[in-house]
XYZ file of C-alpha atoms in Angstrom:
312
model
C 77.763 100.439 4.555
C 75.428 103.328 3.872
C 76.915 106.827 4.200
C 75.102 110.120 4.611
C 76.299 112.970 2.526
C 75.634 116.361 4.208
C 75.331 119.257 1.766
C 75.409 122.792 3.416
C 72.666 125.124 2.629
C 73.372 128.384 0.666
C 73.377 130.377 3.908
C 75.860 127.951 5.445
C 78.067 128.153 2.354
C 78.094 131.927 2.531
C 79.009 131.759 6.203
C 81.921 129.385 5.464
C 83.182 131.578 2.623
C 82.892 134.689 4.846
C 85.006 132.953 7.527
C 87.540 131.931 4.986
C 87.857 135.497 3.595
C 88.103 136.978 7.110
C 90.940 134.656 7.926
C 92.694 135.345 4.657
C 92.854 131.686 3.961
C 91.304 131.789 0.520
C 94.510 133.319 -0.819
C 96.374 130.115 -0.179
C 94.535 128.352 -2.997
C 95.350 131.267 -5.399
C 99.047 131.002 -4.842
C 99.884 127.347 -5.733
C 103.507 128.219 -6.316
C 103.883 130.452 -3.262
C 104.134 133.676 -5.337
C 101.609 136.189 -6.543
C 101.137 135.677 -10.303
C 102.935 138.334 -12.320
C 101.930 139.589 -15.767
C 103.932 142.689 -16.765
C 101.524 143.566 -19.570
C 99.011 144.454 -16.930
C 101.048 147.640 -16.124
C 99.317 149.284 -19.011
C 97.541 152.496 -18.011
C 97.804 155.812 -16.298
C 98.696 156.303 -12.691
C 98.298 159.367 -10.330
C 101.211 159.748 -7.907
C 101.456 161.949 -4.812
C 104.520 162.254 -2.470
C 104.908 164.310 0.662
C 107.873 165.047 2.930
C 107.661 166.152 6.594
C 110.326 167.034 9.225
C 109.335 166.440 12.885
C 105.742 166.293 11.886
C 105.676 169.558 9.832
C 104.943 168.962 6.141
C 107.593 170.636 4.004
C 106.586 169.661 0.436
C 104.102 167.827 -1.708
C 104.646 166.570 -5.214
C 102.093 165.220 -7.604
C 102.411 163.885 -11.238
C 101.050 161.236 -13.551
C 102.788 158.163 -14.990
C 101.890 156.501 -18.358
C 102.812 152.960 -19.193
C 102.200 150.995 -22.425
C 103.407 147.466 -22.809
C 105.237 147.021 -26.168
C 106.642 143.544 -26.531
C 108.551 140.547 -25.143
C 111.801 139.842 -26.880
C 114.114 137.075 -25.626
C 113.947 137.099 -21.920
C 113.158 140.850 -21.683
C 110.020 142.906 -21.687
C 109.740 146.416 -23.228
C 107.364 149.072 -21.765
C 106.931 152.538 -23.069
C 106.859 155.209 -20.314
C 106.261 158.842 -19.904
C 105.379 161.426 -17.151
C 103.145 164.532 -17.076
C 101.181 166.878 -14.906
C 103.961 167.747 -12.463
C 102.891 169.868 -9.552
C 104.538 171.014 -6.340
C 102.447 172.035 -3.336
C 99.299 171.767 -5.456
C 100.494 174.237 -8.048
C 102.314 174.015 -11.363
C 105.928 175.308 -11.280
C 106.739 178.858 -12.178
C 106.014 179.857 -15.851
C 109.638 179.925 -17.012
C 110.569 176.660 -15.359
C 107.389 175.013 -16.322
C 107.729 175.872 -20.002
C 111.279 174.718 -20.202
C 110.515 171.579 -18.248
C 107.589 170.864 -20.556
C 109.843 171.221 -23.545
C 112.374 168.805 -22.079
C 109.609 166.274 -21.505
C 108.443 166.557 -25.153
C 111.919 165.853 -26.334
C 112.954 163.020 -23.954
C 109.746 161.125 -23.448
C 108.506 158.518 -24.104
C 111.229 156.268 -22.849
C 111.384 152.490 -23.181
C 111.798 150.655 -19.873
C 113.344 147.251 -20.165
C 112.806 144.559 -17.468
C 113.954 140.918 -17.086
C 111.439 138.011 -17.041
C 110.740 138.660 -13.366
C 109.860 142.351 -13.914
C 113.152 143.768 -12.466
C 114.049 147.149 -14.207
C 117.384 146.576 -15.909
C 117.719 149.213 -18.673
C 116.213 152.167 -20.448
C 116.274 153.353 -24.029
C 115.311 156.731 -25.501
C 112.824 156.647 -28.400
C 115.240 158.773 -30.558
C 118.916 158.791 -31.300
C 121.030 160.461 -28.594
C 122.484 162.887 -31.218
C 119.010 163.929 -32.259
C 117.821 164.425 -28.631
C 120.932 166.597 -27.887
C 120.414 168.589 -31.004
C 116.704 169.289 -30.115
C 117.713 170.211 -26.603
C 120.311 172.671 -27.925
C 117.585 174.315 -30.115
C 115.688 175.250 -26.934
C 118.178 178.147 -26.434
C 116.356 179.830 -29.364
C 113.171 179.997 -27.276
C 114.487 180.101 -23.673
C 116.998 182.877 -23.271
C 119.096 183.924 -20.248
C 121.928 182.296 -18.323
C 119.591 180.390 -16.061
C 117.876 178.623 -18.961
C 121.186 178.070 -20.780
C 122.662 176.422 -17.721
C 119.771 173.995 -17.450
C 119.940 173.245 -21.192
C 123.655 172.553 -21.066
C 123.175 170.354 -17.983
C 120.366 168.324 -19.636
C 122.583 167.906 -22.770
C 125.408 166.469 -20.643
C 123.053 164.197 -18.852
C 121.466 162.819 -22.027
C 124.900 162.336 -23.663
C 125.330 159.060 -21.753
C 122.297 156.683 -22.000
C 123.257 155.111 -18.768
C 122.330 158.381 -16.998
C 118.728 157.945 -18.082
C 118.579 154.491 -16.527
C 120.315 155.691 -13.342
C 117.904 158.515 -13.017
C 114.782 156.513 -13.614
C 115.826 153.667 -11.277
C 115.912 156.160 -8.322
C 112.186 157.058 -8.873
C 110.073 155.649 -6.037
C 107.214 154.988 -8.471
C 109.412 152.834 -10.718
C 110.801 151.032 -7.661
C 107.329 150.246 -6.352
C 106.036 148.920 -9.596
C 109.164 147.109 -10.809
C 110.612 145.659 -7.623
C 110.714 142.245 -5.870
C 107.074 142.510 -4.756
C 105.902 139.686 -7.113
C 109.016 137.586 -6.259
C 108.325 137.397 -2.492
C 107.522 133.923 -1.488
C 104.556 133.063 0.771
C 104.434 130.306 3.283
C 101.311 128.543 4.747
C 100.319 131.523 6.907
C 99.894 133.981 4.047
C 103.056 135.722 5.023
C 106.286 135.946 3.046
C 109.668 134.934 4.087
C 111.918 137.996 4.619
C 113.711 139.322 1.623
C 115.917 142.300 0.710
C 114.976 145.208 -1.536
C 115.870 148.834 -2.119
C 113.869 152.016 -2.031
C 114.950 155.594 -2.773
C 113.187 157.291 -0.018
C 115.948 159.957 0.076
C 116.567 160.505 -3.647
C 118.827 161.710 -5.099
C 120.747 159.782 -2.459
C 121.329 156.048 -2.936
C 118.347 153.807 -2.044
C 118.101 152.385 1.413
C 118.541 148.623 1.580
C 115.606 147.119 3.567
C 114.457 143.823 4.872
C 110.862 143.290 3.765
C 108.009 141.014 4.669
C 104.413 140.884 3.301
C 101.140 139.769 4.941
C 97.935 139.067 3.064
C 95.100 140.884 4.903
C 91.713 139.290 5.542
C 89.562 139.696 2.369
C 86.363 141.736 2.773
C 85.787 142.160 -0.944
C 86.394 139.396 -3.486
C 87.116 142.122 -6.112
C 90.218 143.276 -4.271
C 93.203 141.812 -2.484
C 95.111 143.790 0.167
C 98.576 143.128 1.246
C 100.604 144.901 3.966
C 104.367 145.193 3.322
C 106.590 146.015 6.239
C 110.261 146.806 6.175
C 113.208 147.955 8.239
C 116.627 149.210 7.286
C 119.201 146.497 6.753
C 121.731 149.080 5.473
C 125.128 149.595 7.140
C 125.573 153.112 5.693
C 124.948 156.396 7.602
C 122.555 158.959 6.216
C 125.535 160.998 5.021
C 127.072 157.981 3.265
C 123.924 157.503 1.290
C 124.773 160.648 -0.505
C 128.123 159.306 -1.696
C 126.493 158.159 -4.872
C 129.764 156.912 -6.495
C 130.652 154.540 -3.651
C 129.895 150.874 -4.166
C 127.905 149.018 -1.551
C 130.015 146.538 0.479
C 128.112 143.340 1.168
C 130.547 142.309 3.884
C 129.852 145.352 6.283
C 127.109 144.833 8.831
C 124.826 147.550 10.210
C 126.128 149.361 13.287
C 124.770 151.925 15.771
C 125.364 154.831 13.369
C 123.656 153.109 10.399
C 120.590 154.725 8.856
C 117.381 153.938 10.795
C 114.268 153.520 8.666
C 110.881 151.948 9.081
C 108.739 151.219 6.034
C 105.036 150.272 5.608
C 103.027 150.010 2.442
C 99.488 148.790 1.766
C 99.010 147.329 -1.694
C 95.572 146.955 -3.242
C 95.485 144.444 -6.092
C 92.821 143.502 -8.545
C 91.137 140.251 -7.325
C 91.071 138.775 -10.865
C 94.555 139.391 -12.210
C 96.623 140.562 -9.192
C 97.653 143.819 -10.976
C 98.456 146.818 -8.789
C 95.546 149.271 -8.385
C 96.782 151.319 -5.477
C 99.757 151.742 -3.084
C 99.834 153.748 0.114
C 103.318 153.757 1.622
C 105.253 155.703 4.223
C 108.604 155.656 5.811
C 110.127 157.181 8.922
C 113.799 157.956 8.839
C 115.846 158.940 11.850
C 118.012 161.875 10.678
C 120.740 163.691 12.704
C 118.709 165.821 15.086
C 115.202 165.193 13.673
C 112.938 162.592 12.142
C 111.815 162.671 8.518
C 108.606 161.135 7.310
C 107.879 160.573 3.618
C 104.658 159.333 2.091
C 103.994 157.833 -1.321
C 100.615 157.254 -2.938
C 99.973 155.690 -6.324
C 96.587 154.859 -7.834
C 95.646 153.586 -11.213
C 93.299 155.933 -13.081
C 90.521 153.736 -14.467
C 87.366 155.780 -14.060
C 86.825 155.742 -10.259
C 88.850 155.651 -7.081
C 89.459 152.721 -4.721
C 89.078 153.557 -1.059
């Protein structure tokens, strides 16, 4: 029997591809294992971060800073990434001269820090680039340049903090930026509708309080530009603790307690923009709304990779 092979024209192919992108269906072929491909070396680069905090719709503060990552090596089942921060500003301005100068000197002594992740990209440890004794000795020398009881108090506090390497890890793992980049984002499993199965993760929206445990889900948005992939991440609190209990930082989480009416209420939403070629993170726009005793708090987080131009 003779069969007729119908080949669509170029216009018809473009129309088909456009429909596939609009439906978000093309992503299914890019995720053969149900996960977004993860390559931690692609974290290399500089990132601009901006965070705001509002109470009952009135903005109270805005923080901005830059992050710097440089992939170092893979050793065993772990990855090593050099990390530093710079350009800290509050409400659009640099901190006061005395504080700014002392903080800048702390940064020069402490950074860069080596972040250590497991094979899936989970942040598991941090190491200073110098011996602890050397860091403490350099911090103590700052008293020769920063006089007064206020500076001395900060210097002694920093020495005490740096004396225990675990403090560095505990501090860094509370950073929202670290949590957004090194979290379970790439481990989420997608099913046939380009939506992930629910999973649990933690975000420190109320740092220095403990992170809020949340139930997350992702949805791949229709693709309008093949150069970029957009995913919407939504979450809600799955934490049994009250807002006050989140500040009990030395209290272990009890997996057997279920959320109750007094538990913290939080709603989370984040739009991830990924590179269409390698799935690396280019931009994150996130916000959360937390119901506090007597008022509602809203916190926003924006991260953008600095590579010559902006992504909007």
